[in-house]
XYZ file of C-alpha atoms in Angstrom:
384
model
C -31.665 15.005 14.004
C -30.697 12.741 16.853
C -27.226 11.686 17.985
C -25.882 8.358 19.143
C -22.645 7.229 20.723
C -20.715 4.058 19.882
C -17.841 2.475 21.702
C -14.699 4.637 21.773
C -16.619 7.580 20.316
C -16.994 10.959 22.026
C -20.206 12.888 21.473
C -20.013 16.581 20.550
C -23.208 17.062 18.480
C -23.525 20.733 19.376
C -20.299 21.473 17.492
C -21.670 20.458 14.073
C -22.820 23.413 12.005
C -26.503 23.328 11.056
C -28.274 24.948 8.134
C -31.840 24.996 6.843
C -33.114 24.866 3.302
C -35.993 27.358 3.382
C -39.315 25.585 2.750
C -39.737 27.189 -0.676
C -36.205 26.163 -1.663
C -36.701 22.555 -0.546
C -39.965 22.363 -2.476
C -38.303 23.896 -5.539
C -35.621 21.191 -5.549
C -38.170 18.382 -5.287
C -40.515 19.904 -7.875
C -37.698 20.453 -10.368
C -36.515 16.859 -9.828
C -40.069 15.648 -10.543
C -40.224 17.721 -13.734
C -36.892 16.363 -14.966
C -37.983 12.799 -14.216
C -41.261 13.334 -16.106
C -39.325 14.692 -19.077
C -37.023 11.690 -19.065
C -39.883 9.200 -18.734
C -41.560 10.733 -21.800
C -38.506 10.107 -23.945
C -38.460 7.037 -26.228
C -37.250 4.138 -24.113
C -38.076 5.982 -20.893
C -35.642 6.196 -17.991
C -34.355 2.625 -18.063
C -31.103 3.442 -19.855
C -30.481 6.643 -17.864
C -30.911 5.433 -14.306
C -27.976 3.015 -14.345
C -25.185 5.612 -14.320
C -26.972 9.013 -14.610
C -24.448 10.322 -17.164
C -26.654 10.500 -20.263
C -25.945 13.869 -21.977
C -29.657 14.765 -22.139
C -30.054 14.162 -18.412
C -26.904 16.106 -17.568
C -28.124 19.053 -19.674
C -31.442 19.101 -17.793
C -29.695 19.046 -14.415
C -27.213 21.710 -15.502
C -29.979 24.040 -16.671
C -32.187 23.263 -13.683
C -29.502 23.991 -11.090
C -29.225 27.549 -12.411
C -32.977 28.014 -11.919
C -32.948 27.155 -8.220
C -33.074 29.905 -5.576
C -29.780 31.332 -4.319
C -30.696 29.999 -0.881
C -29.954 26.473 -2.173
C -26.386 27.436 -3.118
C -25.996 29.166 0.229
C -27.093 26.046 2.121
C -24.822 23.809 0.031
C -21.611 25.817 0.467
C -18.677 23.977 2.123
C -18.792 23.570 5.920
C -17.554 26.660 7.733
C -17.032 25.348 11.258
C -14.059 23.617 12.826
C -15.876 20.266 12.739
C -15.538 20.182 8.949
C -19.154 19.050 8.588
C -22.602 20.581 8.235
C -26.096 19.142 8.615
C -28.575 20.597 6.132
C -32.259 20.142 6.878
C -35.343 20.954 4.860
C -35.440 18.614 1.849
C -39.072 17.384 1.818
C -38.957 13.595 2.010
C -40.734 10.804 3.860
C -39.497 7.372 4.919
C -41.994 5.450 2.791
C -41.669 7.511 -0.391
C -39.162 5.426 -2.350
C -40.072 1.829 -1.633
C -38.117 -0.777 0.338
C -34.400 -0.497 1.026
C -32.646 -2.482 -1.740
C -30.373 -5.404 -0.750
C -27.350 -3.950 -2.602
C -26.230 -0.984 -4.687
C -26.809 -3.001 -7.868
C -30.486 -3.539 -7.076
C -30.773 0.087 -5.984
C -29.552 1.261 -9.402
C -31.721 -1.268 -11.211
C -34.864 -0.342 -9.243
C -34.342 3.410 -9.288
C -36.411 4.139 -12.399
C -39.128 1.575 -11.695
C -42.353 3.147 -10.340
C -43.274 -0.247 -8.891
C -40.107 -0.112 -6.772
C -40.575 3.439 -5.505
C -38.759 5.389 -8.254
C -35.781 6.664 -6.222
C -34.567 8.106 -9.553
C -36.386 11.255 -8.496
C -34.201 11.610 -5.420
C -31.104 10.873 -7.512
C -31.995 13.929 -9.599
C -32.622 16.032 -6.488
C -29.181 14.999 -5.218
C -27.542 15.987 -8.505
C -29.290 19.362 -8.440
C -28.118 20.042 -4.892
C -24.606 18.803 -5.631
C -24.398 20.929 -8.772
C -25.266 23.974 -6.675
C -22.232 23.125 -4.505
C -19.687 22.274 -7.207
C -19.006 19.590 -9.823
C -20.541 16.172 -9.035
C -18.540 13.175 -10.238
C -18.262 9.418 -9.877
C -15.684 6.671 -10.359
C -15.610 4.246 -13.279
C -14.549 1.460 -10.900
C -17.162 2.071 -8.199
C -20.872 1.242 -8.496
C -20.489 1.067 -12.299
C -19.574 4.748 -12.494
C -22.904 5.969 -11.110
C -22.905 9.649 -10.114
C -25.192 9.057 -7.117
C -24.107 6.082 -5.006
C -26.518 4.060 -2.880
C -25.249 3.154 0.592
C -27.162 0.146 1.933
C -26.187 -2.854 4.102
C -25.535 -5.889 1.921
C -25.651 -9.586 2.909
C -22.169 -11.108 3.022
C -20.429 -7.758 3.507
C -21.293 -7.194 7.165
C -17.693 -7.143 8.437
C -15.747 -5.408 5.667
C -14.509 -1.828 5.644
C -16.948 -0.442 3.088
C -20.312 1.280 2.902
C -21.991 -2.117 2.442
C -20.987 -3.263 5.938
C -23.089 -3.166 9.088
C -21.858 -5.265 12.042
C -18.413 -3.703 12.196
C -17.380 -0.154 13.050
C -16.646 1.582 9.748
C -13.348 3.251 10.606
C -13.046 7.018 10.094
C -11.511 7.681 6.690
C -10.999 10.246 3.977
C -13.295 9.304 1.092
C -11.192 7.732 -1.684
C -8.029 8.731 0.159
C -5.946 6.632 -2.237
C -6.604 8.934 -5.201
C -5.333 12.451 -6.021
C -8.711 13.278 -7.614
C -10.708 12.458 -4.473
C -13.676 14.684 -3.650
C -13.280 18.030 -1.917
C -16.834 17.797 -0.624
C -18.936 14.740 0.164
C -22.742 14.803 0.450
C -24.671 12.077 2.280
C -28.472 12.253 2.100
C -30.757 10.149 4.269
C -33.752 8.342 2.812
C -34.303 6.014 5.738
C -32.691 5.459 9.141
C -35.236 3.922 11.558
C -32.563 2.654 13.963
C -30.882 6.073 14.116
C -27.546 4.618 13.007
C -24.846 7.226 13.554
C -22.446 8.690 11.009
C -19.180 9.811 12.616
C -17.116 12.847 11.636
C -13.712 13.977 12.957
C -11.817 17.080 11.838
C -8.088 17.649 11.685
C -8.842 21.277 12.605
C -9.664 20.107 16.122
C -6.820 17.672 16.847
C -3.804 18.539 18.995
C -0.428 17.204 17.871
C 3.164 18.125 18.655
C 5.434 19.777 16.100
C 7.387 16.542 15.825
C 4.221 14.552 15.183
C 3.172 17.002 12.472
C 6.631 16.686 10.917
C 6.480 12.875 10.888
C 2.931 12.773 9.529
C 3.723 15.406 6.911
C 6.510 13.287 5.427
C 5.404 11.004 2.535
C 5.931 7.630 4.193
C 3.222 5.089 3.312
C 0.701 4.610 0.504
C -3.049 4.284 0.879
C -4.558 1.445 -1.142
C -7.989 1.422 -2.859
C -10.781 -0.007 -0.745
C -12.644 -3.219 -1.550
C -15.441 -1.425 -3.420
C -12.992 -0.923 -6.313
C -12.340 -4.632 -6.747
C -8.877 -5.961 -7.597
C -6.215 -4.867 -10.064
C -4.494 -2.151 -8.060
C -1.558 -4.541 -7.578
C -0.407 -3.604 -11.092
C 0.480 -0.098 -9.938
C 3.325 1.153 -7.774
C 1.893 2.412 -4.466
C 3.113 6.006 -3.985
C 4.019 7.153 -0.447
C 1.935 10.169 0.578
C 1.774 12.531 3.571
C -0.998 12.074 6.132
C -1.315 15.666 7.415
C 0.129 18.802 5.829
C -0.473 22.525 5.639
C -2.604 23.859 2.815
C -0.158 26.759 2.506
C 2.013 24.353 0.499
C -0.573 24.411 -2.306
C -0.717 28.189 -2.582
C -4.429 28.130 -1.792
C -4.130 31.023 0.633
C -5.192 29.120 3.759
C -3.171 27.711 6.617
C -5.701 24.985 7.430
C -4.138 21.527 7.672
C -5.222 18.906 5.150
C -5.848 15.281 6.133
C -5.520 12.182 3.960
C -6.297 9.231 6.211
C -7.566 5.669 5.852
C -5.990 3.304 8.407
C -7.887 0.235 7.165
C -6.065 0.499 3.812
C -2.693 1.844 4.995
C 0.141 -0.717 5.492
C 1.214 0.691 8.862
C 3.450 -2.292 9.645
C 5.821 -1.066 6.931
C 6.599 2.168 8.797
C 9.149 2.732 11.540
C 8.091 2.952 15.219
C 8.243 6.759 15.339
C 5.831 7.147 12.438
C 3.489 4.495 13.817
C 3.469 6.264 17.176
C 2.591 9.600 15.531
C -0.130 7.911 13.470
C -1.544 6.295 16.617
C -1.628 9.712 18.302
C -3.514 11.147 15.325
C -5.983 8.250 15.511
C -6.534 8.852 19.221
C -7.067 12.564 18.614
C -9.581 11.912 15.839
C -11.492 9.685 18.245
C -11.337 12.357 20.947
C -12.888 15.031 18.744
C -15.378 12.730 17.018
C -18.941 13.909 16.332
C -21.608 11.249 15.911
C -24.962 12.108 14.358
C -27.877 10.025 13.117
C -29.555 11.543 10.087
C -33.319 11.554 9.623
C -35.074 11.329 6.226
C -34.535 14.545 4.288
C -31.376 15.544 6.155
C -28.038 15.922 4.372
C -24.549 15.736 5.825
C -21.893 17.805 4.042
C -18.362 16.645 4.824
C -15.263 18.641 3.868
C -13.210 15.720 2.609
C -9.973 17.711 2.797
C -10.123 18.259 6.551
C -12.600 15.727 7.989
C -12.883 11.944 8.051
C -16.163 10.084 8.394
C -17.296 6.601 9.401
C -20.305 4.748 10.799
C -21.213 3.030 14.041
C -22.045 -0.706 13.974
C -25.628 -1.869 13.594
C -27.567 -5.065 12.926
C -29.124 -5.171 9.477
C -32.497 -6.897 9.071
C -32.519 -7.150 5.251
C -36.294 -6.752 5.277
C -36.556 -3.533 3.272
C -36.477 -1.221 6.321
C -32.708 -0.808 6.832
C -30.728 2.434 6.679
C -30.447 3.873 3.160
C -28.248 6.832 2.226
C -27.382 8.473 -1.089
C -23.823 9.731 -1.632
C -22.371 12.216 -4.118
C -18.724 13.215 -4.602
C -18.157 16.874 -5.442
C -15.136 18.672 -6.835
C -14.600 22.334 -5.910
C -12.684 23.825 -8.870
C -11.333 26.716 -6.805
C -9.381 24.362 -4.543
C -5.898 23.226 -5.495
C -4.067 20.175 -4.275
C -0.366 19.561 -3.652
C 1.621 19.681 -6.900
C 3.141 16.282 -6.106
C -0.292 14.639 -6.343
C -0.317 15.239 -10.108
C 2.331 12.527 -10.431
C 0.394 9.828 -8.561
C -0.936 6.955 -10.649
C -4.307 6.684 -8.884
C -4.096 2.877 -9.241
C -5.740 3.176 -12.663
C -9.031 4.551 -11.374
C -10.800 7.129 -13.536
C -13.294 9.786 -12.599
C -16.674 10.029 -14.312
C -17.018 13.800 -14.621
C -19.865 14.992 -16.884
C -20.053 18.407 -15.181
C -16.357 19.166 -15.631
C -15.639 22.880 -16.036
C -19.348 23.621 -15.741
C -20.026 22.778 -19.398
C -22.755 20.231 -18.781
C -21.134 17.973 -21.373
C -21.144 14.233 -20.782
C -17.370 14.041 -20.761
C -17.881 10.816 -18.897
C -14.379 9.500 -18.241
C -11.229 11.556 -18.031
C -7.541 11.049 -17.481
C -6.146 13.758 -15.253
C -2.468 12.981 -15.010
C 0.292 11.635 -17.203
C 1.701 8.145 -16.733
C -0.715 5.218 -16.717
C -3.617 6.401 -14.598
C -6.954 5.856 -16.294
C -6.096 2.632 -18.082
C -7.885 0.127 -15.862
C -11.586 -0.220 -15.062
C -13.139 -2.392 -12.369
C -16.788 -3.218 -11.779
């Protein structure tokens, strides 16, 4: 693992917790993923219908059963980050840069190519990611993002170079809470590296390490502004009333037994101009502090970054995409940790109509693909 520094970013790589998958555990994950893929390919119709979203009940049952067969060392490596940085680098998943074919030009092609042996069959790594994620908690997706796929592909895409999304490249991807707009956002985020020849850095900043005044905490803890869905969810959120939410608050309010602060932050999709000067000043101080404590790391093939999405924000430094099949390629999985509770007030948010795709809900292994989790009108709108 190497580290890089972008403009306005401070380098503290030594502060990121590191873990190792023992060699036998890493091999066990890959071998089990190969076995599951072989089983799927032998089914009538093969893998073509399963690779698009990864929520087929037969596939989910195989992953559910397989995750319980893996060594305990896998679950130990995949536990939530323990350090103040709110992030952990996990090494030891056997993988080579040329194993899965060229980097696709978009997430759509990535999903379409994933089960095609002529294209590198990255379906096998999708299964490995689901196995690892299931050892950590409950993997899920979003019906309105990447067609509801449980394992997202993060690749630079022509025409999206300057937007605030995972498909961008030329612009600095601002630090943000993943899916900050939604009350059912992930507790834990996993990013796995397939390819990163230019050592493009992923940034992480933790609210555990910022220094704010009591007055700034008070201002930022008051529900003041909404956070809107990002561009990857398309349009349609305008139909819903944007709920004001706090930016930083104490977890003690949820009864979870911890005093750690929680962060819900996405400046690119927060209408800051609608707030008063005092709030904007406190928000600017938080932004400056997150930059001060930022960690920037470039993942190598086979390395995973675990991000505690309740305390840490992540982003990406700018880079120049070549679109020649050699660009950076990450896989991303959202994970719910059932033991964690969120603020009671979040149950009343509308979520802008976005639904989770949660086949592992409650550990049943059932393909309960789309669920409504609150009253009101959340879960009534889908976007592709």
